[in-house]
């Protein structure tokens, strides 16, 4: 069976006798749709640049509203990642620590020629909210406030947490929308009750309005940091706003809690980022709603440890045309996330998200002799003694000149939430930028933020870019474009004129 989407986003399906014939057909149709769409976009761009050229030059920031007032960050799931992020922001605000790992806080962006010497900080180049303007709320099935939740997560040193206690203890969880069928390994008391899923969505919308009022925030962002839900595939209910709302009213079991949060946010015009591998906003209905209400979306699954390494190493193999016969990845971790992923349904969701990376980067269809027979396996093992300190091993079997085999071993002793927290911060600030930017806010999916995700969202028919350095270039070029700066292509012939 092959699935593909045409240039207008319509889905098609056809039966084939072999899976390779199906895959080949799917790739060809996708490429055709891609080309057709690109052709249309180029015509549109040419038209708009003609009209832009005929106007007098306008100040570049004219299209991006300034970041005035407070930015409210709403987090479903106040666990290890969420508390490490919020505690980190407060520690940085108090001058107790540095925002290591955050592109918005520490990164620079080169502008113009290599000889120009212009490399401002990202946060000075585009108008981002300042850390002092961030205010927080969250939802969780447990009643712990952020101080208790951070202490239980065991990521941050107790001496640091003690210094942040009054602030962290003031962030208490709102009652969650939860369905045990979607997260089998945990259960908690702090859960909303309602007659239907639509009723639960209404309660979340009320929470959002209440928080906006009580915090005085001028803008909001929702950032999913809750547990990974069981694997499901999209159904008819997810295809349009009309069918989704009907399904909400009828308590359709294919509507997961994360989708109810996403629906509530987008209905309130609030952007939504998905840090877990659940479908959530990766659905036609959410794209429709996001575009309609100009509330940007992005996801899915923060790219933190092992996949970060994979999207650095695999492009290097392809660049040097080194073959790959196998890549075996295994992890041990002992936090609550590890416990949730011990359930086969939640693991399958994570596995799908982790597996797509190599296929997209290495393009076995284009390089069958190098990558046509690669064996890719991903395992996650729950091992409580390690807590949040994950160990990810990779055994990589590659081959070079004349087919001679070689091996690479990677052993990454990482800290999951320490790697995730700066990603959360950057996504909050960039999504907020997108919602203030006339060119980005109506697009729906913010593909320029793929840099942060294991399984980046794209419009139907367009394959995702997984290579970390292509993703970084896409992100920085988007910022340059927003400010009317020249895009950097690295051609560089002008230096030799
Ligand atoms: N840390 C990383 O490196 C990393 C990387 C990629 C993705 N993720 C994903 O981020 C998410 C958070 O990770 P974590 O380590 O903080 O996990 P965690 O288990 O510490 O925290 C998740 C929290 O979500 C709560 N929760 C579950 N369902 C909920 C619901 N429906 N509404 C509100 N709260 C709910 C749980 O009670 C828990 O407190 C997970 O889905 C994980 O897979 C983490």
XYZ file of C-alpha atoms and ligand atoms in Angstrom:
541
model
C 0.000 0.000 0.000
C 1.384 3.445 -0.907
C 0.152 6.757 0.529
C 1.021 10.085 -0.977
C -0.305 13.615 -1.082
C -0.694 15.841 -4.102
C 0.343 19.499 -4.275
C -2.986 20.567 -2.763
C -2.526 18.314 0.246
C -5.052 15.661 -0.893
C -4.184 12.142 0.272
C -4.059 9.220 -2.218
C -3.699 5.510 -1.591
C -2.934 2.616 -3.958
C -2.247 -1.116 -3.582
C 1.059 -2.558 -4.924
C 2.284 -6.150 -5.143
C 5.642 -5.448 -3.458
C 6.639 -2.962 -0.792
C 9.559 -1.645 -2.859
C 7.196 -0.864 -5.774
C 4.908 0.922 -3.308
C 7.805 2.903 -1.865
C 9.118 3.843 -5.286
C 5.676 5.036 -6.374
C 5.236 7.000 -3.168
C 8.628 8.699 -3.588
C 7.939 9.565 -7.231
C 4.488 11.008 -6.537
C 5.772 12.947 -3.544
C 8.619 14.389 -5.602
C 6.192 15.379 -8.371
C 3.853 17.069 -5.897
C 6.816 18.774 -4.313
C 8.035 20.069 -7.672
C 4.566 21.259 -8.641
C 4.141 23.060 -5.358
C 7.638 24.568 -5.551
C 6.830 25.834 -9.060
C 3.692 27.506 -7.800
C 5.521 28.989 -4.826
C 8.283 30.362 -7.047
C 5.698 32.080 -9.241
C 4.026 33.536 -6.168
C 7.366 34.657 -4.735
C 8.331 36.264 -8.032
C 5.019 38.095 -8.098
C 5.346 39.292 -4.497
C 8.987 40.337 -4.927
C 7.973 42.307 -8.041
C 5.323 44.115 -6.035
C 7.765 44.561 -3.121
C 10.386 46.040 -5.445
C 7.907 48.575 -6.766
C 7.267 49.877 -3.241
C 9.628 52.173 -1.379
C 11.978 50.338 1.011
C 10.234 49.716 4.349
C 11.838 49.162 7.740
C 12.305 45.378 8.089
C 10.810 45.280 11.602
C 7.580 46.644 10.115
C 6.435 43.035 9.697
C 7.375 41.875 13.208
C 5.567 43.423 16.132
C 7.745 44.210 19.144
C 7.704 41.844 22.146
C 5.744 44.126 24.480
C 4.389 42.893 27.814
C 4.554 39.486 29.454
C 4.684 36.165 27.637
C 2.683 33.391 29.317
C 4.102 29.889 28.960
C 1.538 27.124 29.515
C 2.900 23.618 29.965
C 0.852 20.429 29.929
C 3.066 18.007 31.911
C 4.999 19.465 34.861
C 7.614 16.698 35.008
C 11.397 16.554 34.593
C 11.697 18.605 31.381
C 9.176 21.294 32.365
C 10.604 21.847 35.846
C 14.215 21.850 34.623
C 13.228 24.507 32.095
C 11.283 26.741 34.499
C 13.821 26.391 37.332
C 16.586 27.125 34.819
C 14.912 30.321 33.591
C 14.507 31.517 37.181
C 18.121 30.594 38.045
C 19.352 32.547 35.000
C 17.149 35.527 35.879
C 18.675 35.529 39.364
C 22.196 35.375 37.924
C 22.821 31.925 39.445
C 23.510 30.101 36.173
C 24.087 30.545 32.445
C 21.712 29.598 29.583
C 24.104 27.028 28.103
C 22.672 25.249 25.068
C 20.246 28.009 24.106
C 20.602 29.489 20.630
C 18.341 32.418 21.478
C 20.437 33.368 24.509
C 24.015 32.532 23.516
C 23.965 32.119 19.729
C 25.127 34.643 17.160
C 24.136 35.108 13.535
C 26.496 36.120 10.759
C 25.160 38.905 8.520
C 26.544 39.931 5.140
C 29.941 38.910 3.848
C 32.554 36.959 5.833
C 34.689 40.087 5.639
C 31.978 42.370 7.097
C 32.530 41.304 10.713
C 28.814 41.540 11.565
C 27.733 38.763 13.940
C 25.183 40.072 16.444
C 23.623 37.880 19.082
C 20.398 36.261 17.865
C 18.441 37.932 20.674
C 19.761 41.334 19.626
C 19.025 40.727 15.957
C 15.340 39.751 16.207
C 12.871 41.096 18.777
C 12.477 38.200 21.224
C 10.751 38.296 24.600
C 13.191 38.786 27.464
C 13.502 36.127 30.163
C 12.176 38.597 32.745
C 8.905 38.753 30.829
C 8.166 35.010 31.041
C 5.340 33.852 33.331
C 4.344 30.207 33.754
C 1.480 27.840 34.385
C 0.961 24.131 33.815
C -1.314 21.129 34.027
C -0.492 17.763 35.576
C -2.261 14.663 36.833
C -0.241 14.949 40.067
C -0.828 17.762 42.560
C 2.852 18.619 43.174
C 3.864 22.226 42.653
C 6.965 22.925 40.563
C 9.297 22.824 43.555
C 8.018 19.396 44.621
C 7.953 18.110 41.045
C 11.522 19.324 40.400
C 12.696 17.722 43.661
C 11.072 14.416 42.669
C 12.533 14.562 39.169
C 15.996 14.699 40.734
C 17.608 16.516 37.815
C 18.774 19.691 39.544
C 20.887 19.995 42.637
C 18.852 20.484 45.804
C 20.977 23.511 46.803
C 19.968 25.284 43.604
C 16.303 24.322 44.015
C 16.261 25.654 47.580
C 17.288 29.090 46.286
C 14.386 29.034 43.828
C 11.834 27.550 46.202
C 9.344 30.430 46.689
C 9.098 30.980 42.945
C 8.842 27.301 41.991
C 6.356 26.525 44.763
C 4.077 29.276 43.404
C 3.548 27.381 40.131
C 0.856 24.840 40.917
C -0.718 22.441 38.425
C -4.164 22.907 36.987
C -6.262 19.737 36.718
C -5.233 17.750 33.647
C -7.170 16.218 30.783
C -5.998 12.616 31.015
C -6.925 9.193 29.668
C -5.212 6.196 31.191
C -5.656 4.271 27.928
C -3.163 6.636 26.318
C -0.524 6.504 29.089
C -0.770 3.104 30.742
C 2.063 3.282 33.272
C 0.869 6.228 35.356
C -2.311 7.490 36.992
C -2.987 10.487 39.223
C -5.729 12.329 41.102
C -5.574 15.808 39.537
C -7.795 15.146 36.534
C -10.714 17.064 35.019
C -14.140 15.498 34.709
C -16.542 16.281 31.906
C -19.557 14.949 30.044
C -17.692 14.834 26.752
C -14.272 15.555 25.290
C -15.736 18.823 23.991
C -16.654 19.680 27.561
C -13.024 18.999 28.622
C -11.778 21.200 25.779
C -14.064 24.008 27.011
C -12.594 23.656 30.519
C -9.063 23.960 29.109
C -10.088 27.028 27.128
C -11.388 28.548 30.342
C -8.035 27.758 32.060
C -6.243 29.564 29.244
C -8.439 32.644 29.523
C -8.115 32.625 33.330
C -4.314 32.437 33.148
C -4.130 35.222 30.615
C -6.173 37.434 32.897
C -4.507 36.544 36.204
C -0.945 36.741 34.850
C -1.520 39.879 32.801
C 0.259 38.222 29.860
C -0.171 39.922 26.505
C 0.694 36.736 24.581
C 0.643 33.002 25.319
C 2.372 29.811 24.124
C 1.496 26.174 24.877
C 4.388 23.721 25.125
C 3.544 19.993 25.446
C 5.969 18.436 27.936
C 3.659 15.651 29.128
C 4.159 11.912 28.812
C 4.337 10.135 25.473
C 0.940 8.791 24.498
C 0.216 5.403 22.903
C 0.751 5.037 19.186
C -2.259 5.769 16.964
C -2.700 6.609 13.302
C -4.868 9.453 11.983
C -8.495 8.607 11.233
C -11.405 10.354 9.561
C -12.007 12.275 12.821
C -8.692 14.133 12.378
C -9.199 15.274 8.809
C -11.139 18.520 9.301
C -12.371 20.868 11.990
C -15.929 19.753 11.368
C -15.203 16.029 11.810
C -12.913 16.702 14.798
C -15.522 18.728 16.670
C -18.130 16.059 15.979
C -15.698 13.449 17.360
C -15.090 15.601 20.462
C -18.807 15.796 21.126
C -19.178 12.037 20.577
C -16.223 11.098 22.803
C -14.400 9.386 19.947
C -11.670 7.188 21.465
C -9.232 8.276 18.734
C -9.054 11.772 20.228
C -6.063 11.686 22.587
C -5.741 14.136 25.530
C -2.840 15.963 23.833
C -5.161 16.736 20.896
C -7.703 18.261 23.271
C -5.024 20.604 24.677
C -3.929 21.474 21.137
C -7.498 22.147 20.005
C -8.163 24.344 23.069
C -4.976 26.351 22.495
C -5.470 26.885 18.807
C -9.117 27.827 19.340
C -7.857 30.503 21.731
C -5.345 31.619 19.078
C -2.405 30.314 21.110
C 0.577 28.694 19.323
C 1.348 25.080 20.241
C 4.647 23.164 20.246
C 4.783 19.418 20.732
C 7.818 18.079 22.596
C 6.688 14.445 22.561
C 6.287 12.073 19.597
C 2.446 11.892 19.801
C 0.491 12.991 16.711
C -1.141 15.921 18.591
C -0.774 18.807 16.103
C 0.556 16.640 13.265
C -2.957 16.333 11.834
C -4.919 18.050 9.021
C -7.441 19.442 11.521
C -4.719 21.193 13.530
C -3.088 22.618 10.426
C -6.477 23.968 9.372
C -7.120 25.498 12.787
C -3.600 26.876 13.115
C -3.850 28.671 9.782
C -7.361 29.890 10.399
C -6.543 31.386 13.815
C -2.974 32.420 12.931
C -1.610 30.353 15.814
C 1.648 28.711 14.679
C 2.361 25.030 15.391
C 5.514 22.906 15.453
C 6.749 19.492 16.550
C 7.415 16.774 17.191
C 9.636 15.173 19.836
C 12.542 17.251 21.180
C 15.835 16.292 19.496
C 18.085 15.919 22.515
C 20.580 13.030 22.888
C 20.910 10.032 20.652
C 18.976 11.451 17.702
C 20.977 14.669 17.914
C 24.120 12.563 17.421
C 22.473 10.584 14.624
C 21.591 13.740 12.690
C 25.205 14.883 12.961
C 26.906 11.594 12.055
C 24.601 10.346 9.284
C 25.043 13.505 7.134
C 28.824 13.054 7.475
C 28.614 9.477 6.125
C 26.468 10.613 3.236
C 28.702 13.597 2.498
C 31.719 11.236 2.199
C 29.687 8.485 0.474
C 30.478 5.966 3.174
C 28.038 3.052 3.220
C 25.994 1.963 6.209
C 25.082 -1.662 6.849
C 23.620 -1.254 10.324
C 22.931 1.125 13.185
C 21.964 -0.326 16.528
C 20.883 2.200 19.170
C 20.009 1.338 22.716
C 19.284 3.456 25.780
C 18.904 2.989 29.500
C 17.049 5.596 31.512
C 15.296 5.568 34.830
C 13.092 8.641 35.021
C 9.293 8.698 34.744
C 9.611 9.192 31.005
C 11.562 5.904 30.895
C 8.822 4.194 32.905
C 6.111 5.484 30.535
C 8.153 4.343 27.524
C 8.344 0.857 29.042
C 4.769 0.410 27.823
C 4.771 -1.020 24.261
C 2.157 1.495 23.005
C 4.127 4.559 24.178
C 7.407 2.985 23.016
C 6.006 2.449 19.511
C 5.216 6.177 19.290
C 8.815 7.009 20.279
C 10.278 4.302 18.025
C 8.485 5.632 14.934
C 9.802 9.112 15.704
C 13.399 7.894 16.142
C 13.443 5.543 13.141
C 12.491 8.019 10.400
C 15.718 9.987 10.723
C 18.186 7.734 8.875
C 15.898 6.934 5.957
C 15.375 10.640 5.269
C 18.988 11.694 5.665
C 20.587 8.816 3.778
C 18.011 8.540 0.958
C 18.427 4.815 0.165
C 16.314 5.333 -2.979
C 19.034 7.612 -4.391
C 21.989 5.601 -3.000
C 20.910 1.937 -3.101
C 24.500 0.525 -3.037
C 25.333 2.514 0.090
C 22.126 2.522 2.098
C 19.739 0.083 0.383
C 20.283 -2.689 2.965
C 20.861 -0.838 6.206
C 19.499 -2.386 9.388
C 18.288 0.195 11.912
C 17.168 -0.773 15.388
C 16.254 1.413 18.380
C 15.716 0.133 21.925
C 14.815 2.012 25.132
C 15.175 0.175 28.427
C 13.763 1.400 31.725
C 16.514 1.109 34.351
C 15.575 3.024 37.546
C 19.086 3.459 39.101
C 20.060 5.908 36.356
C 17.226 8.403 36.921
C 17.328 11.232 34.384
C 20.949 10.417 33.487
C 20.421 8.425 30.337
C 23.083 6.343 28.666
C 22.690 5.973 24.919
C 24.873 3.506 23.036
C 25.204 3.357 19.291
C 26.961 0.666 17.337
C 27.395 1.803 13.762
C 28.580 -0.548 11.015
C 29.836 1.417 8.045
C 31.817 0.449 4.938
C 34.292 2.342 2.787
C 36.452 2.077 -0.335
C 35.974 -1.325 -2.025
C 33.421 -2.262 0.601
C 35.832 -2.672 3.557
C 33.874 -2.644 6.857
C 34.507 -0.346 9.845
C 32.744 0.280 13.140
C 31.994 3.360 15.218
C 30.818 3.176 18.842
C 29.168 6.121 20.556
C 28.457 6.081 24.279
C 26.635 9.258 25.268
C 26.247 9.630 29.026
C 23.778 12.454 28.839
C 21.279 14.220 31.050
C 17.961 14.125 29.287
C 16.267 17.163 30.764
C 19.454 19.260 30.787
C 19.555 18.790 27.010
C 15.815 19.407 26.614
C 15.426 22.592 28.721
C 17.242 25.037 26.366
C 15.242 23.603 23.469
C 12.038 24.436 25.336
C 13.254 27.974 25.958
C 14.209 28.569 22.322
C 10.925 27.147 21.074
C 8.928 29.363 23.429
C 10.754 32.483 22.249
C 10.773 31.618 18.544
C 7.108 30.562 18.474
C 6.279 33.847 20.118
C 8.310 35.621 17.440
C 6.329 33.696 14.799
C 2.999 34.793 16.267
C 4.109 38.438 16.067
C 5.346 38.119 12.517
C 2.913 38.814 9.680
C 4.780 36.507 7.301
C 4.920 33.482 9.618
C 1.819 33.530 11.767
C -0.608 32.339 9.092
C 1.618 29.549 7.745
C 0.593 26.928 10.286
C 3.643 24.643 10.555
C 6.884 26.456 11.403
C 9.288 24.237 9.501
C 12.180 26.585 10.269
C 12.059 25.194 13.821
C 12.811 21.600 12.629
C 16.251 22.093 14.210
C 14.716 21.247 17.582
C 12.754 18.108 16.659
C 13.396 14.416 16.050
C 10.473 14.149 13.699
C 9.938 17.598 12.166
C 6.530 18.519 10.809
C 6.170 19.599 7.191
C 3.232 20.304 4.913
C 1.796 17.142 3.359
C 3.898 15.929 0.435
C 7.120 17.576 1.578
C 9.787 15.382 3.157
C 11.389 16.752 6.339
C 14.999 17.909 6.600
C 16.749 15.984 9.400
C 20.377 17.038 8.874
C 21.136 19.270 11.878
C 23.243 21.700 9.838
C 20.665 22.112 7.081
C 18.125 22.727 9.840
C 20.353 25.357 11.459
C 20.903 27.100 8.136
C 17.144 27.064 7.499
C 16.510 28.607 10.919
C 19.121 31.340 10.575
C 18.163 32.132 6.985
C 14.558 32.517 8.128
C 15.692 35.099 10.686
C 17.815 36.892 8.055
C 14.859 36.856 5.661
C 12.525 38.342 8.298
C 14.927 41.217 8.795
C 15.548 41.829 5.098
C 19.174 40.622 5.301
C 20.834 38.713 2.477
C 20.493 34.914 2.791
C 23.772 33.086 3.217
C 24.373 30.458 0.526
C 28.102 29.875 1.161
C 28.788 30.314 -2.565
C 31.570 32.791 -1.840
C 32.778 33.442 -5.415
C 32.659 37.189 -4.761
C 35.710 36.948 -2.476
C 37.821 35.942 -5.536
C 36.646 38.589 -8.025
N 14.037 14.787 28.105
C 14.257 14.554 26.866
O 15.388 14.492 26.465
C 13.122 14.379 25.927
C 13.417 14.323 24.577
C 12.378 14.183 23.654
C 11.085 14.118 24.104
N 10.816 14.139 25.424
C 9.423 14.008 25.828
O 9.060 15.053 26.684
C 8.025 14.606 27.531
C 8.380 14.975 28.968
O 9.520 14.266 29.399
P 9.867 14.237 30.947
O 11.181 13.575 31.072
O 9.635 15.551 31.551
O 8.744 13.212 31.492
P 8.098 13.169 32.945
O 7.468 11.825 33.049
O 9.064 13.586 33.990
O 6.969 14.301 32.894
C 5.788 14.152 32.203
C 4.670 14.687 33.064
O 3.482 14.692 32.279
C 2.399 14.386 33.155
N 1.269 14.012 32.319
C 1.050 12.867 31.643
N -0.081 12.970 30.915
C -0.575 14.202 31.135
C -1.705 14.902 30.644
N -2.548 14.322 29.792
N -1.902 16.179 31.049
C -1.020 16.782 31.906
N 0.056 16.147 32.408
C 0.276 14.886 32.017
C 2.959 13.327 34.058
O 2.231 13.208 35.236
C 4.382 13.832 34.286
O 4.461 14.636 35.451
C 7.879 13.105 27.311
O 6.829 12.849 26.434
C 9.183 12.754 26.646
O 9.101 11.600 25.814
C 11.800 14.290 26.348
